[in-house]
Amino acid sequence: MTAAAIILALVTLQRLAELVIARRNTKALLARGAYEASPGHYPLIVAVHALWLATLWWLAPGKAVTWPLIAVFVLLQLGRVWILATLGRRWTTRIIVVPGERLVARGPFRLVRHPNYLVVAGEIAVLPLVFGLWQVALVFSLANAAVLAIRIRAEEKALAGAVPSA
């Protein structure tokens, strides 16, 4: 197995594990009286991420690995872990609003409003570059930016109507 295949396998396993966590957290939040806001764009997010990973599986195996960029990707993963740890059971891949709960304002959220989207944007750009696939980085970064424009607008609208101000 090549280094590229091992890296892609690890990223794929990470994403699948995150989907399990997100599904569990979503179910628990909904059971507590939460609701999902703007679910219509969610399939688009899933499609962009699935196509990104599938494209990497198609093009990257057998490519040389740029190890300094792997270091950047690992730093992004540390940011992802920080975000998940900060949100705990509130982390999900959907826009889930628990009426009356305040926004999380600790961890990376004290520094940036949407740290997870910054990490994801970095991942989508950096991982293809690890394999010298700048075209993949460009195409999927643009697609992700378009999806995030929809997502952030929907999330801000949902949170503005449901979260008490600090």
Tab-separated table of N, CA and C in Angstrom:
chain	number	residue	atom	x	y	z
A	1	MET	N	0.855	-1.178	0.000
A	1	MET	CA	0.000	0.000	0.000
A	1	MET	C	0.897	1.237	0.000
A	2	THR	N	0.578	2.194	-0.853
A	2	THR	CA	1.392	3.410	-0.962
A	2	THR	C	1.094	4.374	0.176
A	3	ALA	N	1.998	5.317	0.370
A	3	ALA	CA	1.780	6.349	1.395
A	3	ALA	C	0.494	7.116	1.096
A	4	ALA	N	0.248	7.414	-0.171
A	4	ALA	CA	-0.970	8.144	-0.550
A	4	ALA	C	-2.220	7.355	-0.164
A	5	ALA	N	-2.210	6.060	-0.423
A	5	ALA	CA	-3.373	5.237	-0.091
A	5	ALA	C	-3.582	5.157	1.417
A	6	ILE	N	-2.499	5.081	2.163
A	6	ILE	CA	-2.618	5.047	3.631
A	6	ILE	C	-3.201	6.362	4.143
A	7	ILE	N	-2.717	7.471	3.619
A	7	ILE	CA	-3.229	8.784	4.030
A	7	ILE	C	-4.711	8.899	3.690
A	8	LEU	N	-5.082	8.519	2.484
A	8	LEU	CA	-6.493	8.597	2.076
A	8	LEU	C	-7.367	7.657	2.907
A	9	ALA	N	-6.848	6.478	3.232
A	9	ALA	CA	-7.610	5.553	4.071
A	9	ALA	C	-7.858	6.149	5.451
A	10	LEU	N	-6.831	6.786	6.019
A	10	LEU	CA	-6.986	7.418	7.335
A	10	LEU	C	-7.996	8.559	7.297
A	11	VAL	N	-7.928	9.382	6.260
A	11	VAL	CA	-8.879	10.498	6.130
A	11	VAL	C	-10.295	9.968	5.930
A	12	THR	N	-10.437	8.923	5.120
A	12	THR	CA	-11.754	8.326	4.892
A	12	THR	C	-12.321	7.761	6.185
A	13	LEU	N	-11.506	7.035	6.941
A	13	LEU	CA	-11.966	6.490	8.224
A	13	LEU	C	-12.347	7.600	9.192
A	14	GLN	N	-11.575	8.681	9.193
A	14	GLN	CA	-11.890	9.820	10.052
A	14	GLN	C	-13.256	10.396	9.689
A	15	ARG	N	-13.483	10.606	8.401
A	15	ARG	CA	-14.759	11.177	7.961
A	15	ARG	C	-15.931	10.264	8.301
A	16	LEU	N	-15.760	8.961	8.113
A	16	LEU	CA	-16.831	8.021	8.444
A	16	LEU	C	-17.109	8.026	9.944
A	17	ALA	N	-16.063	8.066	10.766
A	17	ALA	CA	-16.242	8.136	12.217
A	17	ALA	C	-16.962	9.424	12.611
A	18	GLU	N	-16.618	10.522	11.954
A	18	GLU	CA	-17.274	11.797	12.254
A	18	GLU	C	-18.753	11.758	11.886
A	19	LEU	N	-19.098	11.064	10.815
A	19	LEU	CA	-20.515	10.936	10.450
A	19	LEU	C	-21.283	10.164	11.518
A	20	VAL	N	-20.663	9.143	12.091
A	20	VAL	CA	-21.296	8.387	13.177
A	20	VAL	C	-21.508	9.294	14.388
A	21	ILE	N	-20.484	10.051	14.747
A	21	ILE	CA	-20.587	10.981	15.884
A	21	ILE	C	-21.660	12.029	15.607
A	22	ALA	N	-21.642	12.598	14.422
A	22	ALA	CA	-22.614	13.643	14.067
A	22	ALA	C	-24.043	13.099	14.121
A	23	ARG	N	-24.242	11.901	13.609
A	23	ARG	CA	-25.577	11.298	13.617
A	23	ARG	C	-26.046	11.071	15.047
A	24	ARG	N	-25.148	10.555	15.894
A	24	ARG	CA	-25.494	10.319	17.304
A	24	ARG	C	-25.834	11.634	17.998
A	25	ASN	N	-24.997	12.662	17.795
A	25	ASN	CA	-25.243	13.956	18.430
A	25	ASN	C	-26.529	14.595	17.924
A	26	THR	N	-26.775	14.496	16.620
A	26	THR	CA	-27.999	15.062	16.055
A	26	THR	C	-29.225	14.416	16.685
A	27	LYS	N	-29.222	13.109	16.765
A	27	LYS	CA	-30.353	12.375	17.350
A	27	LYS	C	-30.591	12.804	18.799
A	28	ALA	N	-29.522	12.924	19.572
A	28	ALA	CA	-29.642	13.332	20.979
A	28	ALA	C	-30.147	14.768	21.101
A	29	LEU	N	-29.649	15.661	20.260
A	29	LEU	CA	-30.096	17.058	20.303
A	29	LEU	C	-31.568	17.174	19.932
A	30	LEU	N	-31.982	16.454	18.912
A	30	LEU	CA	-33.395	16.479	18.503
A	30	LEU	C	-34.284	15.937	19.618
A	31	ALA	N	-33.806	14.931	20.329
A	31	ALA	CA	-34.565	14.373	21.446
A	31	ALA	C	-34.719	15.379	22.588
A	32	ARG	N	-33.795	16.341	22.666
A	32	ARG	CA	-33.854	17.389	23.699
A	32	ARG	C	-34.693	18.580	23.273
A	33	GLY	N	-35.331	18.520	22.129
A	33	GLY	CA	-36.183	19.614	21.676
A	33	GLY	C	-35.559	20.506	20.630
A	34	ALA	N	-34.393	20.128	20.130
A	34	ALA	CA	-33.749	20.912	19.072
A	34	ALA	C	-34.479	20.679	17.755
A	35	TYR	N	-34.138	21.493	16.782
A	35	TYR	CA	-34.691	21.321	15.439
A	35	TYR	C	-33.585	21.591	14.419
A	36	GLU	N	-33.770	21.010	13.241
A	36	GLU	CA	-32.817	21.235	12.166
A	36	GLU	C	-33.274	22.415	11.329
A	37	ALA	N	-32.360	23.325	11.067
A	37	ALA	CA	-32.653	24.499	10.243
A	37	ALA	C	-32.043	24.308	8.847
A	38	SER	N	-32.749	24.735	7.855
A	38	SER	CA	-32.277	24.750	6.463
A	38	SER	C	-31.627	23.445	6.010
A	39	PRO	N	-32.354	22.335	6.101
A	39	PRO	CA	-31.738	21.065	5.708
A	39	PRO	C	-31.568	20.901	4.191
A	40	GLY	N	-32.156	21.769	3.409
A	40	GLY	CA	-32.127	21.614	1.959
A	40	GLY	C	-30.750	21.636	1.325
A	41	HIS	N	-29.816	22.358	1.911
A	41	HIS	CA	-28.467	22.442	1.326
A	41	HIS	C	-27.549	21.310	1.783
A	42	TYR	N	-27.968	20.531	2.761
A	42	TYR	CA	-27.104	19.489	3.313
A	42	TYR	C	-26.646	18.460	2.269
A	43	PRO	N	-27.524	17.992	1.391
A	43	PRO	CA	-27.053	17.049	0.360
A	43	PRO	C	-25.951	17.643	-0.529
A	44	LEU	N	-25.975	18.935	-0.736
A	44	LEU	CA	-24.934	19.589	-1.528
A	44	LEU	C	-23.586	19.532	-0.801
A	45	ILE	N	-23.608	19.757	0.493
A	45	ILE	CA	-22.376	19.656	1.296
A	45	ILE	C	-21.826	18.231	1.227
A	46	VAL	N	-22.705	17.259	1.417
A	46	VAL	CA	-22.292	15.859	1.362
A	46	VAL	C	-21.703	15.545	-0.016
A	47	ALA	N	-22.342	16.028	-1.065
A	47	ALA	CA	-21.867	15.758	-2.428
A	47	ALA	C	-20.476	16.342	-2.660
A	48	VAL	N	-20.252	17.579	-2.238
A	48	VAL	CA	-18.937	18.205	-2.429
A	48	VAL	C	-17.865	17.408	-1.700
A	49	HIS	N	-18.129	17.046	-0.458
A	49	HIS	CA	-17.129	16.321	0.321
A	49	HIS	C	-16.901	14.907	-0.220
A	50	ALA	N	-17.972	14.231	-0.598
A	50	ALA	CA	-17.829	12.874	-1.138
A	50	ALA	C	-17.090	12.892	-2.475
A	51	LEU	N	-17.421	13.852	-3.332
A	51	LEU	CA	-16.725	13.952	-4.623
A	51	LEU	C	-15.263	14.327	-4.448
A	52	TRP	N	-14.977	15.186	-3.487
A	52	TRP	CA	-13.584	15.557	-3.183
A	52	TRP	C	-12.782	14.323	-2.803
A	53	LEU	N	-13.323	13.544	-1.878
A	53	LEU	CA	-12.613	12.356	-1.424
A	53	LEU	C	-12.516	11.318	-2.547
A	54	ALA	N	-13.595	11.124	-3.293
A	54	ALA	CA	-13.573	10.165	-4.410
A	54	ALA	C	-12.554	10.581	-5.470
A	55	THR	N	-12.485	11.869	-5.748
A	55	THR	CA	-11.513	12.376	-6.725
A	55	THR	C	-10.088	12.115	-6.243
A	56	LEU	N	-9.849	12.305	-4.960
A	56	LEU	CA	-8.519	12.019	-4.414
A	56	LEU	C	-8.201	10.531	-4.507
A	57	TRP	N	-9.173	9.690	-4.210
A	57	TRP	CA	-8.951	8.245	-4.336
A	57	TRP	C	-8.651	7.860	-5.787
A	58	TRP	N	-9.242	8.561	-6.717
A	58	TRP	CA	-9.050	8.269	-8.135
A	58	TRP	C	-7.672	8.741	-8.627
A	59	LEU	N	-7.267	9.946	-8.201
A	59	LEU	CA	-6.068	10.567	-8.760
A	59	LEU	C	-4.798	10.450	-7.910
A	60	ALA	N	-4.937	10.326	-6.599
A	60	ALA	CA	-3.763	10.425	-5.733
A	60	ALA	C	-2.949	9.142	-5.543
A	61	PRO	N	-3.565	7.962	-5.517
A	61	PRO	CA	-2.740	6.767	-5.285
A	61	PRO	C	-1.586	6.688	-6.289
A	62	GLY	N	-0.422	6.401	-5.759
A	62	GLY	CA	0.765	6.332	-6.604
A	62	GLY	C	1.495	7.654	-6.748
A	63	LYS	N	0.862	8.759	-6.334
A	63	LYS	CA	1.529	10.071	-6.394
A	63	LYS	C	2.499	10.212	-5.229
A	64	ALA	N	3.507	11.016	-5.458
A	64	ALA	CA	4.453	11.335	-4.385
A	64	ALA	C	3.744	12.188	-3.330
A	65	VAL	N	4.191	12.047	-2.105
A	65	VAL	CA	3.623	12.793	-0.981
A	65	VAL	C	4.581	13.916	-0.611
A	66	THR	N	4.032	15.122	-0.482
A	66	THR	CA	4.818	16.270	-0.022
A	66	THR	C	4.656	16.335	1.496
A	67	TRP	N	5.677	15.855	2.196
A	67	TRP	CA	5.580	15.692	3.650
A	67	TRP	C	5.400	17.001	4.422
A	68	PRO	N	5.995	18.114	4.029
A	68	PRO	CA	5.710	19.357	4.765
A	68	PRO	C	4.215	19.734	4.706
A	69	LEU	N	3.560	19.410	3.599
A	69	LEU	CA	2.120	19.690	3.514
A	69	LEU	C	1.313	18.710	4.370
A	70	ILE	N	1.841	17.505	4.562
A	70	ILE	CA	1.192	16.582	5.505
A	70	ILE	C	1.238	17.190	6.904
A	71	ALA	N	2.338	17.852	7.238
A	71	ALA	CA	2.447	18.516	8.539
A	71	ALA	C	1.372	19.594	8.676
A	72	VAL	N	1.121	20.345	7.617
A	72	VAL	CA	0.057	21.357	7.630
A	72	VAL	C	-1.297	20.681	7.819
A	73	PHE	N	-1.512	19.576	7.114
A	73	PHE	CA	-2.777	18.846	7.236
A	73	PHE	C	-2.960	18.324	8.662
A	74	VAL	N	-1.885	17.845	9.276
A	74	VAL	CA	-1.957	17.368	10.663
A	74	VAL	C	-2.323	18.528	11.601
A	75	LEU	N	-1.768	19.699	11.364
A	75	LEU	CA	-2.138	20.869	12.172
A	75	LEU	C	-3.634	21.187	12.016
A	76	LEU	N	-4.129	21.063	10.807
A	76	LEU	CA	-5.570	21.261	10.586
A	76	LEU	C	-6.384	20.228	11.370
A	77	GLN	N	-5.884	18.999	11.441
A	77	GLN	CA	-6.590	17.961	12.199
A	77	GLN	C	-6.591	18.277	13.691
A	78	LEU	N	-5.506	18.873	14.175
A	78	LEU	CA	-5.484	19.296	15.576
A	78	LEU	C	-6.543	20.375	15.822
A	79	GLY	N	-6.699	21.280	14.853
A	79	GLY	CA	-7.767	22.278	14.943
A	79	GLY	C	-9.135	21.619	14.943
A	80	ARG	N	-9.318	20.608	14.112
A	80	ARG	CA	-10.590	19.874	14.057
A	80	ARG	C	-10.887	19.215	15.399
A	81	VAL	N	-9.884	18.573	16.000
A	81	VAL	CA	-10.057	17.920	17.301
A	81	VAL	C	-10.413	18.957	18.366
A	82	TRP	N	-9.770	20.113	18.326
A	82	TRP	CA	-10.063	21.186	19.281
A	82	TRP	C	-11.525	21.626	19.154
A	83	ILE	N	-11.987	21.765	17.940
A	83	ILE	CA	-13.376	22.174	17.700
A	83	ILE	C	-14.341	21.118	18.217
A	84	LEU	N	-14.104	19.863	17.861
A	84	LEU	CA	-14.989	18.786	18.310
A	84	LEU	C	-14.993	18.668	19.824
A	85	ALA	N	-13.824	18.803	20.437
A	85	ALA	CA	-13.745	18.726	21.893
A	85	ALA	C	-14.473	19.899	22.551
A	86	THR	N	-14.374	21.065	21.955
A	86	THR	CA	-15.041	22.246	22.502
A	86	THR	C	-16.559	22.118	22.408
A	87	LEU	N	-17.051	21.664	21.271
A	87	LEU	CA	-18.498	21.538	21.084
A	87	LEU	C	-19.069	20.292	21.761
A	88	GLY	N	-18.258	19.259	21.902
A	88	GLY	CA	-18.720	18.033	22.546
A	88	GLY	C	-19.968	17.489	21.877
A	89	ARG	N	-20.983	17.265	22.657
A	89	ARG	CA	-22.230	16.667	22.141
A	89	ARG	C	-23.047	17.624	21.282
A	90	ARG	N	-22.605	18.859	21.194
A	90	ARG	CA	-23.304	19.826	20.328
A	90	ARG	C	-22.749	19.813	18.905
A	91	TRP	N	-21.635	19.086	18.665
A	91	TRP	CA	-21.052	19.059	17.319
A	91	TRP	C	-21.859	18.146	16.418
A	92	THR	N	-22.184	18.649	15.246
A	92	THR	CA	-22.902	17.880	14.241
A	92	THR	C	-22.592	18.464	12.868
A	93	THR	N	-22.900	17.718	11.833
A	93	THR	CA	-22.657	18.208	10.482
A	93	THR	C	-23.852	18.976	9.935
A	94	ARG	N	-24.911	19.006	10.660
A	94	ARG	CA	-26.125	19.724	10.251
A	94	ARG	C	-26.273	20.993	11.096
A	95	ILE	N	-27.207	21.848	10.705
A	95	ILE	CA	-27.510	23.035	11.515
A	95	ILE	C	-28.613	22.615	12.483
A	96	ILE	N	-28.219	22.336	13.703
A	96	ILE	CA	-29.159	21.909	14.736
A	96	ILE	C	-29.196	23.011	15.795
A	97	VAL	N	-30.386	23.497	16.053
A	97	VAL	CA	-30.571	24.595	17.007
A	97	VAL	C	-31.330	24.081	18.217
A	98	VAL	N	-30.765	24.322	19.387
A	98	VAL	CA	-31.450	24.022	20.645
A	98	VAL	C	-31.948	25.353	21.181
A	99	PRO	N	-33.260	25.587	21.085
A	99	PRO	CA	-33.781	26.882	21.535
A	99	PRO	C	-33.381	27.198	22.976
A	100	GLY	N	-32.957	28.433	23.161
A	100	GLY	CA	-32.599	28.909	24.488
A	100	GLY	C	-31.157	28.691	24.894
A	101	GLU	N	-30.421	27.852	24.177
A	101	GLU	CA	-29.012	27.638	24.533
A	101	GLU	C	-28.142	28.716	23.924
A	102	ARG	N	-27.188	29.149	24.690
A	102	ARG	CA	-26.238	30.149	24.203
A	102	ARG	C	-25.225	29.513	23.262
A	103	LEU	N	-24.681	30.332	22.380
A	103	LEU	CA	-23.615	29.873	21.499
A	103	LEU	C	-22.374	29.555	22.319
A	104	VAL	N	-21.625	28.594	21.876
A	104	VAL	CA	-20.358	28.269	22.513
A	104	VAL	C	-19.394	29.419	22.243
A	105	ALA	N	-18.756	29.916	23.294
A	105	ALA	CA	-17.853	31.067	23.148
A	105	ALA	C	-16.484	30.781	23.755
A	106	ARG	N	-16.133	29.523	23.870
A	106	ARG	CA	-14.823	29.151	24.406
A	106	ARG	C	-14.040	28.408	23.324
A	107	GLY	N	-12.820	28.017	23.663
A	107	GLY	CA	-11.992	27.300	22.686
A	107	GLY	C	-11.780	28.150	21.442
A	108	PRO	N	-11.796	27.532	20.277
A	108	PRO	CA	-11.550	28.291	19.048
A	108	PRO	C	-12.664	29.285	18.729
A	109	PHE	N	-13.832	29.097	19.339
A	109	PHE	CA	-14.964	29.989	19.080
A	109	PHE	C	-14.788	31.354	19.724
A	110	ARG	N	-13.865	31.474	20.649
A	110	ARG	CA	-13.579	32.800	21.216
A	110	ARG	C	-12.703	33.605	20.261
A	111	LEU	N	-12.082	32.913	19.290
A	111	LEU	CA	-11.193	33.560	18.329
A	111	LEU	C	-11.861	33.814	16.979
A	112	VAL	N	-12.704	32.877	16.556
A	112	VAL	CA	-13.302	32.911	15.216
A	112	VAL	C	-14.747	32.444	15.312
A	113	ARG	N	-15.615	33.064	14.552
A	113	ARG	CA	-17.044	32.713	14.602
A	113	ARG	C	-17.311	31.293	14.081
A	114	HIS	N	-16.684	30.893	13.007
A	114	HIS	CA	-16.923	29.581	12.398
A	114	HIS	C	-15.597	28.844	12.172
A	115	PRO	N	-14.926	28.428	13.238
A	115	PRO	CA	-13.613	27.804	13.055
A	115	PRO	C	-13.654	26.502	12.251
A	116	ASN	N	-14.727	25.747	12.373
A	116	ASN	CA	-14.795	24.481	11.642
A	116	ASN	C	-14.751	24.708	10.130
A	117	TYR	N	-15.389	25.766	9.669
A	117	TYR	CA	-15.405	26.033	8.227
A	117	TYR	C	-14.022	26.458	7.738
A	118	LEU	N	-13.260	27.119	8.583
A	118	LEU	CA	-11.878	27.457	8.220
A	118	LEU	C	-11.025	26.196	8.113
A	119	VAL	N	-11.207	25.288	9.058
A	119	VAL	CA	-10.456	24.030	9.023
A	119	VAL	C	-10.823	23.238	7.773
A	120	VAL	N	-12.114	23.119	7.499
A	120	VAL	CA	-12.559	22.358	6.326
A	120	VAL	C	-12.021	22.983	5.040
A	121	ALA	N	-12.065	24.296	4.950
A	121	ALA	CA	-11.526	24.965	3.757
A	121	ALA	C	-10.042	24.661	3.605
A	122	GLY	N	-9.324	24.667	4.717
A	122	GLY	CA	-7.907	24.324	4.672
A	122	GLY	C	-7.675	22.891	4.232
A	123	GLU	N	-8.455	21.970	4.769
A	123	GLU	CA	-8.315	20.555	4.408
A	123	GLU	C	-8.576	20.325	2.924
A	124	ILE	N	-9.637	20.929	2.436
A	124	ILE	CA	-10.010	20.740	1.028
A	124	ILE	C	-8.926	21.275	0.100
A	125	ALA	N	-8.235	22.317	0.520
A	125	ALA	CA	-7.146	22.864	-0.295
A	125	ALA	C	-5.848	22.090	-0.109
A	126	VAL	N	-5.507	21.768	1.132
A	126	VAL	CA	-4.181	21.215	1.419
A	126	VAL	C	-4.031	19.753	1.011
A	127	LEU	N	-5.035	18.916	1.285
A	127	LEU	CA	-4.833	17.492	1.009
A	127	LEU	C	-4.542	17.210	-0.472
A	128	PRO	N	-5.262	17.802	-1.417
A	128	PRO	CA	-4.874	17.564	-2.813
A	128	PRO	C	-3.462	18.065	-3.122
A	129	LEU	N	-3.061	19.165	-2.496
A	129	LEU	CA	-1.719	19.703	-2.728
A	129	LEU	C	-0.636	18.758	-2.218
A	130	VAL	N	-0.968	17.981	-1.197
A	130	VAL	CA	-0.036	16.970	-0.683
A	130	VAL	C	0.412	16.046	-1.817
A	131	PHE	N	-0.498	15.795	-2.753
A	131	PHE	CA	-0.230	14.876	-3.863
A	131	PHE	C	0.069	15.608	-5.172
A	132	GLY	N	0.256	16.923	-5.095
A	132	GLY	CA	0.554	17.705	-6.288
A	132	GLY	C	-0.646	17.955	-7.177
A	133	LEU	N	-1.839	17.804	-6.627
A	133	LEU	CA	-3.074	17.949	-7.406
A	133	LEU	C	-3.679	19.341	-7.200
A	134	TRP	N	-2.987	20.361	-7.684
A	134	TRP	CA	-3.443	21.736	-7.468
A	134	TRP	C	-4.789	21.998	-8.147
A	135	GLN	N	-5.075	21.333	-9.255
A	135	GLN	CA	-6.345	21.535	-9.948
A	135	GLN	C	-7.519	21.055	-9.075
A	136	VAL	N	-7.312	19.931	-8.406
A	136	VAL	CA	-8.330	19.396	-7.504
A	136	VAL	C	-8.519	20.362	-6.331
A	137	ALA	N	-7.420	20.877	-5.796
A	137	ALA	CA	-7.498	21.845	-4.703
A	137	ALA	C	-8.296	23.076	-5.130
A	138	LEU	N	-8.033	23.566	-6.330
A	138	LEU	CA	-8.719	24.758	-6.826
A	138	LEU	C	-10.206	24.511	-7.051
A	139	VAL	N	-10.547	23.457	-7.779
A	139	VAL	CA	-11.951	23.174	-8.117
A	139	VAL	C	-12.776	22.953	-6.850
A	140	PHE	N	-12.261	22.137	-5.933
A	140	PHE	CA	-13.051	21.834	-4.740
A	140	PHE	C	-13.031	22.967	-3.716
A	141	SER	N	-12.000	23.781	-3.717
A	141	SER	CA	-12.020	24.974	-2.858
A	141	SER	C	-13.103	25.944	-3.322
A	142	LEU	N	-13.240	26.113	-4.620
A	142	LEU	CA	-14.298	26.977	-5.162
A	142	LEU	C	-15.683	26.400	-4.868
A	143	ALA	N	-15.836	25.095	-5.066
A	143	ALA	CA	-17.124	24.453	-4.773
A	143	ALA	C	-17.464	24.573	-3.292
A	144	ASN	N	-16.476	24.336	-2.443
A	144	ASN	CA	-16.694	24.453	-1.007
A	144	ASN	C	-17.050	25.887	-0.614
A	145	ALA	N	-16.399	26.866	-1.218
A	145	ALA	CA	-16.712	28.278	-0.916
A	145	ALA	C	-18.161	28.594	-1.276
A	146	ALA	N	-18.618	28.076	-2.400
A	146	ALA	CA	-20.008	28.311	-2.810
A	146	ALA	C	-20.983	27.681	-1.819
A	147	VAL	N	-20.691	26.460	-1.404
A	147	VAL	CA	-21.555	25.764	-0.442
A	147	VAL	C	-21.515	26.462	0.917
A	148	LEU	N	-20.327	26.889	1.338
A	148	LEU	CA	-20.219	27.570	2.628
A	148	LEU	C	-20.937	28.911	2.638
A	149	ALA	N	-20.991	29.582	1.503
A	149	ALA	CA	-21.735	30.843	1.433
A	149	ALA	C	-23.208	30.597	1.765
A	150	ILE	N	-23.745	29.509	1.248
A	150	ILE	CA	-25.137	29.135	1.539
A	150	ILE	C	-25.254	28.710	2.997
A	151	ARG	N	-24.342	27.867	3.427
A	151	ARG	CA	-24.393	27.278	4.762
A	151	ARG	C	-24.270	28.336	5.862
A	152	ILE	N	-23.296	29.208	5.741
A	152	ILE	CA	-23.081	30.206	6.795
A	152	ILE	C	-24.261	31.161	6.879
A	153	ARG	N	-24.799	31.561	5.746
A	153	ARG	CA	-25.982	32.428	5.751
A	153	ARG	C	-27.149	31.741	6.465
A	154	ALA	N	-27.384	30.472	6.162
A	154	ALA	CA	-28.477	29.719	6.791
A	154	ALA	C	-28.234	29.549	8.291
A	155	GLU	N	-26.992	29.261	8.655
A	155	GLU	CA	-26.667	29.066	10.064
A	155	GLU	C	-26.824	30.358	10.859
A	156	GLU	N	-26.334	31.443	10.319
A	156	GLU	CA	-26.471	32.734	11.008
A	156	GLU	C	-27.938	33.102	11.207
A	157	LYS	N	-28.747	32.877	10.191
A	157	LYS	CA	-30.184	33.189	10.275
A	157	LYS	C	-30.850	32.322	11.358
A	158	ALA	N	-30.529	31.035	11.359
A	158	ALA	CA	-31.125	30.129	12.340
A	158	ALA	C	-30.710	30.494	13.760
A	159	LEU	N	-29.446	30.782	13.947
A	159	LEU	CA	-28.949	31.083	15.290
A	159	LEU	C	-29.434	32.442	15.787
A	160	ALA	N	-29.565	33.401	14.882
A	160	ALA	CA	-30.020	34.741	15.283
A	160	ALA	C	-31.433	34.687	15.857
A	161	GLY	N	-32.248	33.791	15.331
A	161	GLY	CA	-33.627	33.706	15.794
A	161	GLY	C	-33.819	32.820	17.000
A	162	ALA	N	-32.821	32.037	17.374
A	162	ALA	CA	-33.035	31.042	18.428
A	162	ALA	C	-32.132	31.182	19.634
A	163	VAL	N	-31.045	31.916	19.509
A	163	VAL	CA	-30.068	31.968	20.583
A	163	VAL	C	-30.139	33.307	21.310
A	164	PRO	N	-30.260	33.266	22.646
A	164	PRO	CA	-30.265	34.526	23.395
A	164	PRO	C	-28.911	35.233	23.273
A	165	SER	N	-28.947	36.520	23.240
A	165	SER	CA	-27.686	37.264	23.136
A	165	SER	C	-26.977	37.243	24.485
A	166	ALA	N	-25.655	37.330	24.413
A	166	ALA	CA	-24.852	37.255	25.643
A	166	ALA	C	-24.907	38.542	26.412
